[in-house]
Amino acid sequence: MPQSSASDKNVRIVRATSAFDCGGRCPLRLHVKDNVIVRIEGDDAEEPDQLRTCLRCRAYRQYIHHPERLMYPQKRVGRRGDGQFERISWDEALDTLANQLKRVKKIYGNGAILLMTGGGYLASLHRGGAAAQRLLNMFGGYVTHYGNISSEGAVWASLTQYGSVMVGHSREDMLNSRLILLWGWDPARMISGTNTMYHLIHAKENGARVIAIDPRYHDTAATVADQWVPIRPGTDTAVMAAMANVMIREKLQDQAFLDRYTVGFDRFKSYLLGEEDGVEKTPEWAAGISGVPADIIASLAREYATTRPAALMDCQGPARSAMGEQYNRCAATLCAMTGNVGRPGGSAGGGLMGIPVAHMFRSPGIPAGKNPFELEGPKVKGTLDIRERVIKRIHINTLFDAILKGKKGGYPSDIRMAWSMCNNYLNQTGNSNKAAKALQSLEFFATQELFMTPQARYADILLPVTSTAERSDLMRPWPSGPYFMFSNRALEPLGECKDDLEIATELAAKLDIKDFETHSEEAWLRRLYERSTDLKHHIRDFDRFRQEGIHRIELETPVVAFRKQIEDPENHPFDTPSGKIEIYSQRVADIVDGLCPPIPKYLPTSEDRNDPLSRKYPLQLITPHPRNRVHSEMYKVEWLRETEPHRVWINPVDATPRGIEDGDEVHVFNDRGTIAIIAWVTERIIPGVVSVTEGAWYAPDANGIDRGGCANTLTRDAYSGGGAAVLNTSLVEVMKGKRS
């Protein structure tokens, strides 16, 4: 491969970053020659400020210059899903899309137009769906989706418990911890903040004891954990409840903290002691559910309650399940019982881990305006009642069910056409076979993409979009700081690619929409900077920021969630109705929904290990994030594929009776579909559970067997009472070779 050289005057170095929904944000120096990235370097800051570049960003140029990038507009010429297209002009492509929008609006109304946007790239100006939202609002409206496929359960739990989603500590605060519980979190894969592993390793070297609680002996556990506690999927809340029971029986809880800062502990205590339902939540009770031995549960409870400070770090793996919000709420309750909320070295739980410094939730963007289709709907800001959120929108994990069933299925409209950008939802939401069927049913489907993804194969019109390297933007870390970034345009658009804003602008003209776009990219970026309160507060010189590509914020002390609420509760109450941490939530009680009790509880769910369906499909499936992809992005990058084969993890206890040996091709299946995949027989996963990383591309053969091994061919398109997508609550069977 070509290499840049300091002596090559034709090479320029551009300070940039990616916009992936990846868990971090790496500062990059792109070496560019003749509109080609020839080399990538990471952050050049001195220690201790250097931000480590991840595996994926080191392969960034392989993604940008991949030979399968879409370079020109195309229209479908074969059957939907076959991927047969022919090249057309931009005029023809946009005329077709504009005419379909006009047609559907005239015949069916604006509610028949579905806008599908996503997190394929997270930035300020070029964030995928923002321009389309603005355009369609000016066109009369559209129907769209609600909820985050990964974090909705955690968001609901944090808003219920704390009234805030800013529940994290800055990562260097782990150096203040004496005990760190990684509960369902593998930061070597799901990073949740650049340099998380760096600080975790330092915490370990600093003397912190690390315990990993997870069905898998994952990479982080193998690297830093002193103890691995294997646990069955979906049973985390039962173990947490039993730990709380031990603390109460042995008077280990921080009662003074509970009395001063929380409400509802008495009701939670009643549940734990069995006064509410006649079942005491003892370690023995939880052991039968979770597979974690009772003595281990009791030991965990004692160690966590008596080691100060201690950080219980839950995340979004178990939160992507039917028990999602209960897991995050119970974790937050344990944090309160041990008095670790608002304390350096402690944690608040809640699963989101963000800090209120340069948080991506606060990123400025193009003003979209109000959606006329939603004007008559309820005001949903702050509501915990999911039913109100799906009156005018569709939950993200039922998107394709809504296309198929429409109003008769209880959805807000009958959808006739869809316009998609910045997502690959066929691949990334539950039940990919149903998604494929839904896309087949549309009268028209247009998508903006960088690659011929599984979803793009179903489009009538394909519009090629630029990558982040081909545009400039204001960027924020994932999920939060302490730093801001400016990603400078490194390349002129490749092929005939256009950015989403440019596409929407040209489409506006064809739809006779006036005054849609009045600014250049440069003008928009300066405008967004001027409008961003936190950017303006921290960065005084926009041009210098742009030149340096990064602005680091010096923190006098690590950020600790709810420090003010704990140190001065009278003047800084929690943003809940009671002003306290709500272990019992009256707002939830008022919803009268048995799926979401007002205190955190372990509840049996559909497709847990006790479901009668387990007699047919006896194995639980989990679908963790991959290390070598960003969900389904970067799937085509060969360098990354080499780092980790796509395999199903299966324990020898389950593999041997099925005649499965390491390296065999197996079929993993249930009533929703079948995937073909290579088996990895390993003791790094507990018996009764198999693991397939999400994001591999859906590729059904003539017999309907998904040869790509897409995990969501097997998962459910449903959501929990708190809105969590239930992607880690599925039952499957595994067989060697062909399914009988």
GROMACS .gro file of C-alpha atoms in nm, residues 88-388:
model
  301
   88ILE     CA    1  -2.878   0.644  -1.359
   89SER     CA    2  -2.822   1.018  -1.338
   90TRP     CA    3  -2.881   1.225  -1.027
   91ASP     CA    4  -3.159   1.407  -1.209
   92GLU     CA    5  -3.343   1.083  -1.280
   93ALA     CA    6  -3.290   0.958  -0.926
   94LEU     CA    7  -3.416   1.274  -0.758
   95ASP     CA    8  -3.701   1.319  -1.004
   96THR     CA    9  -3.815   0.966  -0.922
   97LEU     CA   10  -3.799   1.023  -0.548
   98ALA     CA   11  -3.972   1.361  -0.570
   99ASN     CA   12  -4.249   1.223  -0.790
  100GLN     CA   13  -4.308   0.933  -0.550
  101LEU     CA   14  -4.330   1.170  -0.254
  102LYS     CA   15  -4.587   1.381  -0.441
  103ARG     CA   16  -4.782   1.076  -0.551
  104VAL     CA   17  -4.805   0.914  -0.211
  105LYS     CA   18  -4.893   1.241  -0.041
  106LYS     CA   19  -5.171   1.308  -0.293
  107ILE     CA   20  -5.324   0.960  -0.278
  108TYR     CA   21  -5.268   0.854   0.084
  109GLY     CA   22  -5.159   1.163   0.279
  110ASN     CA   23  -4.834   1.243   0.453
  111GLY     CA   24  -4.878   0.968   0.714
  112ALA     CA   25  -4.810   0.715   0.440
  113ILE     CA   26  -4.451   0.844   0.407
  114LEU     CA   27  -4.207   0.673   0.645
  115LEU     CA   28  -3.876   0.841   0.722
  116MET     CA   29  -3.615   0.594   0.849
  117THR     CA   30  -3.312   0.761   1.002
  118GLY     CA   31  -3.044   0.622   1.229
  119GLY     CA   32  -2.709   0.641   1.396
  120GLY     CA   33  -2.489   0.540   1.106
  121TYR     CA   34  -2.301   0.865   1.149
  122LEU     CA   35  -2.327   1.097   1.447
  123ALA     CA   36  -2.229   1.458   1.389
  124SER     CA   37  -2.379   1.806   1.402
  125LEU     CA   38  -2.442   1.921   1.046
  126HIS     CA   39  -2.419   1.587   0.866
  127ARG     CA   40  -2.612   1.355   1.093
  128GLY     CA   41  -2.806   1.173   0.828
  129GLY     CA   42  -3.169   1.233   0.892
  130ALA     CA   43  -3.167   1.596   1.002
  131ALA     CA   44  -3.191   1.745   0.654
  132ALA     CA   45  -3.462   1.500   0.550
  133GLN     CA   46  -3.665   1.578   0.862
  134ARG     CA   47  -3.649   1.948   0.783
  135LEU     CA   48  -3.749   1.884   0.424
  136LEU     CA   49  -4.042   1.655   0.502
  137ASN     CA   50  -4.171   1.887   0.772
  138MET     CA   51  -4.186   2.160   0.507
  139PHE     CA   52  -4.355   1.907   0.276
  140GLY     CA   53  -4.643   1.844   0.519
  141GLY     CA   54  -4.508   1.577   0.752
  142TYR     CA   55  -4.429   1.208   0.776
  143VAL     CA   56  -4.439   0.918   1.018
  144THR     CA   57  -4.120   0.802   1.184
  145HIS     CA   58  -3.988   0.593   1.469
  146TYR     CA   59  -3.907   0.650   1.836
  147GLY     CA   60  -3.647   0.499   2.066
  148ASN     CA   61  -3.285   0.394   2.060
  149ILE     CA   62  -3.231   0.031   1.967
  150SER     CA   63  -2.950  -0.003   2.225
  151SER     CA   64  -3.020   0.226   2.515
  152GLU     CA   65  -3.393   0.285   2.550
  153GLY     CA   66  -3.422   0.065   2.859
  154ALA     CA   67  -3.133   0.248   3.024
  155VAL     CA   68  -3.281   0.587   2.934
  156TRP     CA   69  -3.617   0.491   3.087
  157ALA     CA   70  -3.450   0.356   3.400
  158SER     CA   71  -3.232   0.664   3.453
  159LEU     CA   72  -3.521   0.905   3.399
  160THR     CA   73  -3.732   0.704   3.643
  161GLN     CA   74  -3.469   0.673   3.912
  162TYR     CA   75  -3.283   1.005   3.880
  163GLY     CA   76  -3.479   1.228   3.640
  164SER     CA   77  -3.160   1.261   3.435
  165VAL     CA   78  -2.963   1.060   3.180
  166MET     CA   79  -2.628   1.212   3.290
  167VAL     CA   80  -2.546   0.922   3.521
  168GLY     CA   81  -2.178   0.864   3.442
  169HIS     CA   82  -1.842   0.953   3.591
  170SER     CA   83  -1.547   1.060   3.380
  171ARG     CA   84  -1.343   0.748   3.322
  172GLU     CA   85  -1.034   0.855   3.517
  173ASP     CA   86  -1.252   0.837   3.829
  174MET     CA   87  -1.205   0.460   3.814
  175LEU     CA   88  -0.862   0.530   3.966
  176ASN     CA   89  -1.049   0.627   4.285
  177SER     CA   90  -1.232   0.293   4.302
  178ARG     CA   91  -1.127   0.004   4.521
  179LEU     CA   92  -1.373  -0.236   4.361
  180ILE     CA   93  -1.515  -0.232   4.007
  181LEU     CA   94  -1.807  -0.454   3.906
  182LEU     CA   95  -1.832  -0.485   3.528
  183TRP     CA   96  -2.190  -0.607   3.510
  184GLY     CA   97  -2.280  -0.708   3.155
  185TRP     CA   98  -2.017  -0.472   3.013
  186ASP     CA   99  -1.714  -0.560   2.803
  187PRO     CA  100  -1.541  -0.226   2.737
  188ALA     CA  101  -1.281  -0.391   2.516
  189ARG     CA  102  -1.569  -0.417   2.268
  190MET     CA  103  -1.842  -0.175   2.371
  191ILE     CA  104  -1.598   0.102   2.460
  192SER     CA  105  -1.835   0.366   2.602
  193GLY     CA  106  -1.573   0.639   2.600
  194THR     CA  107  -1.233   0.656   2.433
  195ASN     CA  108  -0.959   0.551   2.676
  196THR     CA  109  -1.197   0.352   2.896
  197MET     CA  110  -0.974   0.044   2.882
  198TYR     CA  111  -0.668   0.261   2.944
  199HIS     CA  112  -0.817   0.394   3.266
  200LEU     CA  113  -0.955   0.055   3.367
  201ILE     CA  114  -0.611  -0.102   3.335
  202HIS     CA  115  -0.464   0.184   3.539
  203ALA     CA  116  -0.731   0.130   3.804
  204LYS     CA  117  -0.634  -0.235   3.816
  205GLU     CA  118  -0.267  -0.142   3.851
  206ASN     CA  119  -0.373   0.103   4.121
  207GLY     CA  120  -0.507  -0.183   4.329
  208ALA     CA  121  -0.874  -0.197   4.236
  209ARG     CA  122  -1.027  -0.542   4.238
  210VAL     CA  123  -1.226  -0.610   3.921
  211ILE     CA  124  -1.517  -0.854   3.894
  212ALA     CA  125  -1.686  -0.936   3.563
  213ILE     CA  126  -2.045  -1.063   3.575
  214ASP     CA  127  -2.146  -1.192   3.235
  215PRO     CA  128  -2.253  -1.508   3.048
  216ARG     CA  129  -1.924  -1.485   2.858
  217TYR     CA  130  -1.564  -1.477   2.973
  218HIS     CA  131  -1.514  -1.177   2.748
  219ASP     CA  132  -1.198  -0.997   2.644
  220THR     CA  133  -1.205  -0.744   2.928
  221ALA     CA  134  -1.260  -1.018   3.185
  222ALA     CA  135  -0.969  -1.213   3.041
  223THR     CA  136  -0.750  -0.903   3.058
  224VAL     CA  137  -0.823  -0.741   3.393
  225ALA     CA  138  -1.077  -0.932   3.600
  226ASP     CA  139  -0.987  -1.095   3.930
  227GLN     CA  140  -1.309  -1.294   3.919
  228TRP     CA  141  -1.559  -1.398   3.652
  229VAL     CA  142  -1.914  -1.465   3.769
  230PRO     CA  143  -2.102  -1.650   3.493
  231ILE     CA  144  -2.472  -1.567   3.485
  232ARG     CA  145  -2.769  -1.672   3.273
  233PRO     CA  146  -2.903  -1.398   3.041
  234GLY     CA  147  -3.200  -1.204   3.172
  235THR     CA  148  -3.143  -1.299   3.535
  236ASP     CA  149  -2.919  -1.009   3.643
  237THR     CA  150  -3.204  -0.844   3.832
  238ALA     CA  151  -3.266  -1.160   4.034
  239VAL     CA  152  -2.903  -1.170   4.147
  240MET     CA  153  -2.907  -0.798   4.226
  241ALA     CA  154  -3.225  -0.843   4.431
  242ALA     CA  155  -3.065  -1.129   4.624
  243MET     CA  156  -2.757  -0.917   4.691
  244ALA     CA  157  -2.987  -0.647   4.828
  245ASN     CA  158  -3.156  -0.912   5.045
  246VAL     CA  159  -2.819  -1.014   5.193
  247MET     CA  160  -2.734  -0.650   5.265
  248ILE     CA  161  -3.063  -0.606   5.451
  249ARG     CA  162  -3.040  -0.934   5.645
  250GLU     CA  163  -2.686  -0.854   5.751
  251LYS     CA  164  -2.755  -0.479   5.800
  252LEU     CA  165  -2.490  -0.383   5.545
  253GLN     CA  166  -2.690  -0.120   5.358
  254ASP     CA  167  -2.605   0.249   5.404
  255GLN     CA  168  -2.930   0.332   5.580
  256ALA     CA  169  -2.833   0.694   5.646
  257PHE     CA  170  -2.781   0.746   5.273
  258LEU     CA  171  -3.111   0.577   5.190
  259ASP     CA  172  -3.299   0.784   5.448
  260ARG     CA  173  -3.162   1.113   5.325
  261TYR     CA  174  -3.145   1.072   4.949
  262THR     CA  175  -3.403   0.816   4.840
  263VAL     CA  176  -3.775   0.741   4.851
  264GLY     CA  177  -3.938   0.400   4.839
  265PHE     CA  178  -3.672   0.180   4.993
  266ASP     CA  179  -3.927   0.039   5.237
  267ARG     CA  180  -4.135  -0.092   4.946
  268PHE     CA  181  -3.828  -0.245   4.782
  269LYS     CA  182  -3.734  -0.403   5.114
  270SER     CA  183  -4.083  -0.549   5.145
  271TYR     CA  184  -4.043  -0.707   4.801
  272LEU     CA  185  -3.701  -0.847   4.887
  273LEU     CA  186  -3.817  -1.002   5.214
  274GLY     CA  187  -4.118  -1.164   5.050
  275GLU     CA  188  -4.372  -0.958   5.242
  276GLU     CA  189  -4.529  -0.853   4.913
  277ASP     CA  190  -4.556  -1.186   4.730
  278GLY     CA  191  -4.456  -1.455   4.982
  279VAL     CA  192  -4.125  -1.523   4.809
  280GLU     CA  193  -3.812  -1.398   4.982
  281LYS     CA  194  -3.542  -1.299   4.732
  282THR     CA  195  -3.266  -1.500   4.895
  283PRO     CA  196  -2.938  -1.604   4.732
  284GLU     CA  197  -3.080  -1.956   4.706
  285TRP     CA  198  -3.384  -1.820   4.522
  286ALA     CA  199  -3.162  -1.626   4.280
  287ALA     CA  200  -2.923  -1.918   4.237
  288GLY     CA  201  -3.204  -2.131   4.095
  289ILE     CA  202  -3.287  -1.860   3.844
  290SER     CA  203  -2.945  -1.734   3.746
  291GLY     CA  204  -2.713  -2.031   3.784
  292VAL     CA  205  -2.488  -1.823   4.009
  293PRO     CA  206  -2.418  -2.022   4.329
  294ALA     CA  207  -2.582  -1.880   4.643
  295ASP     CA  208  -2.252  -1.845   4.825
  296ILE     CA  209  -2.108  -1.641   4.537
  297ILE     CA  210  -2.412  -1.410   4.543
  298ALA     CA  211  -2.376  -1.361   4.918
  299SER     CA  212  -2.004  -1.301   4.884
  300LEU     CA  213  -2.062  -1.044   4.609
  301ALA     CA  214  -2.314  -0.863   4.828
  302ARG     CA  215  -2.079  -0.848   5.126
  303GLU     CA  216  -1.779  -0.737   4.922
  304TYR     CA  217  -1.972  -0.468   4.736
  305ALA     CA  218  -2.139  -0.337   5.052
  306THR     CA  219  -1.821  -0.320   5.258
  307THR     CA  220  -1.566  -0.195   5.005
  308ARG     CA  221  -1.564   0.183   4.970
  309PRO     CA  222  -1.568   0.332   4.721
  310ALA     CA  223  -1.694   0.079   4.471
  311ALA     CA  224  -1.821   0.125   4.117
  312LEU     CA  225  -2.099  -0.097   3.988
  313MET     CA  226  -2.084  -0.036   3.612
  314ASP     CA  227  -2.386  -0.171   3.430
  315CYS     CA  228  -2.425  -0.101   3.063
  316GLN     CA  229  -2.648  -0.175   2.766
  317GLY     CA  230  -2.600  -0.545   2.688
  318PRO     CA  231  -2.845  -0.684   2.945
  319ALA     CA  232  -3.043  -0.362   2.885
  320ARG     CA  233  -3.121  -0.477   2.529
  321SER     CA  234  -3.355  -0.738   2.668
  322ALA     CA  235  -3.703  -0.800   2.801
  323MET     CA  236  -3.565  -0.719   3.147
  324GLY     CA  237  -3.372  -0.414   3.023
  325GLU     CA  238  -3.500  -0.130   3.238
  326GLN     CA  239  -3.536  -0.354   3.547
  327TYR     CA  240  -3.165  -0.445   3.523
  328ASN     CA  241  -3.057  -0.080   3.505
  329ARG     CA  242  -3.297   0.030   3.780
  330CYS     CA  243  -3.189  -0.246   4.016
  331ALA     CA  244  -2.823  -0.162   3.951
  332ALA     CA  245  -2.894   0.201   4.039
  333THR     CA  246  -3.075   0.088   4.354
  334LEU     CA  247  -2.774  -0.118   4.466
  335CYS     CA  248  -2.556   0.188   4.409
  336ALA     CA  249  -2.783   0.381   4.646
  337MET     CA  250  -2.795   0.100   4.905
  338THR     CA  251  -2.415   0.105   4.923
  339GLY     CA  252  -2.397   0.484   4.937
  340ASN     CA  253  -2.186   0.504   4.623
  341VAL     CA  254  -2.403   0.753   4.432
  342GLY     CA  255  -2.241   1.094   4.396
  343ARG     CA  256  -1.915   0.977   4.551
  344PRO     CA  257  -1.570   0.973   4.382
  345GLY     CA  258  -1.478   0.618   4.296
  346GLY     CA  259  -1.842   0.513   4.319
  347SER     CA  260  -2.112   0.500   4.055
  348ALA     CA  261  -2.479   0.574   3.997
  349GLY     CA  262  -2.560   0.284   3.767
  350GLY     CA  263  -2.829   0.351   3.509
  351GLY     CA  264  -2.633   0.207   3.219
  352LEU     CA  265  -2.561   0.521   3.017
  353MET     CA  266  -2.222   0.631   3.152
  354GLY     CA  267  -2.231   0.979   3.000
  355ILE     CA  268  -2.114   1.299   3.169
  356PRO     CA  269  -2.256   1.648   3.111
  357VAL     CA  270  -1.940   1.763   2.933
  358ALA     CA  271  -1.943   1.766   2.552
  359HIS     CA  272  -2.220   1.507   2.557
  360MET     CA  273  -2.339   1.393   2.216
  361PHE     CA  274  -2.701   1.440   2.324
  362ARG     CA  275  -2.629   1.816   2.331
  363SER     CA  276  -2.486   1.839   1.983
  364PRO     CA  277  -2.629   2.128   1.778
  365GLY     CA  278  -2.797   2.049   1.449
  366ILE     CA  279  -3.003   2.178   1.161
  367PRO     CA  280  -3.337   2.302   1.296
  368ALA     CA  281  -3.590   2.051   1.168
  369GLY     CA  282  -3.904   2.232   1.273
  370LYS     CA  283  -4.220   2.057   1.387
  371ASN     CA  284  -4.368   1.755   1.215
  372PRO     CA  285  -4.726   1.842   1.110
  373PHE     CA  286  -4.819   1.473   1.135
  374GLU     CA  287  -4.742   1.476   1.509
  375LEU     CA  288  -4.902   1.808   1.601
  376GLU     CA  289  -5.225   1.647   1.720
  377GLY     CA  290  -5.044   1.381   1.923
  378PRO     CA  291  -4.971   1.388   2.295
  379LYS     CA  292  -4.681   1.581   2.443
  380VAL     CA  293  -4.435   1.306   2.521
  381LYS     CA  294  -4.134   1.494   2.654
  382GLY     CA  295  -4.039   1.338   2.987
  383THR     CA  296  -4.320   1.082   2.993
  384LEU     CA  297  -4.247   0.732   3.122
  385ASP     CA  298  -4.559   0.592   2.956
  386ILE     CA  299  -4.438   0.419   2.641
  387ARG     CA  300  -4.794   0.393   2.515
  388GLU     CA  301  -4.803   0.770   2.465
   0.00000   0.00000   0.00000
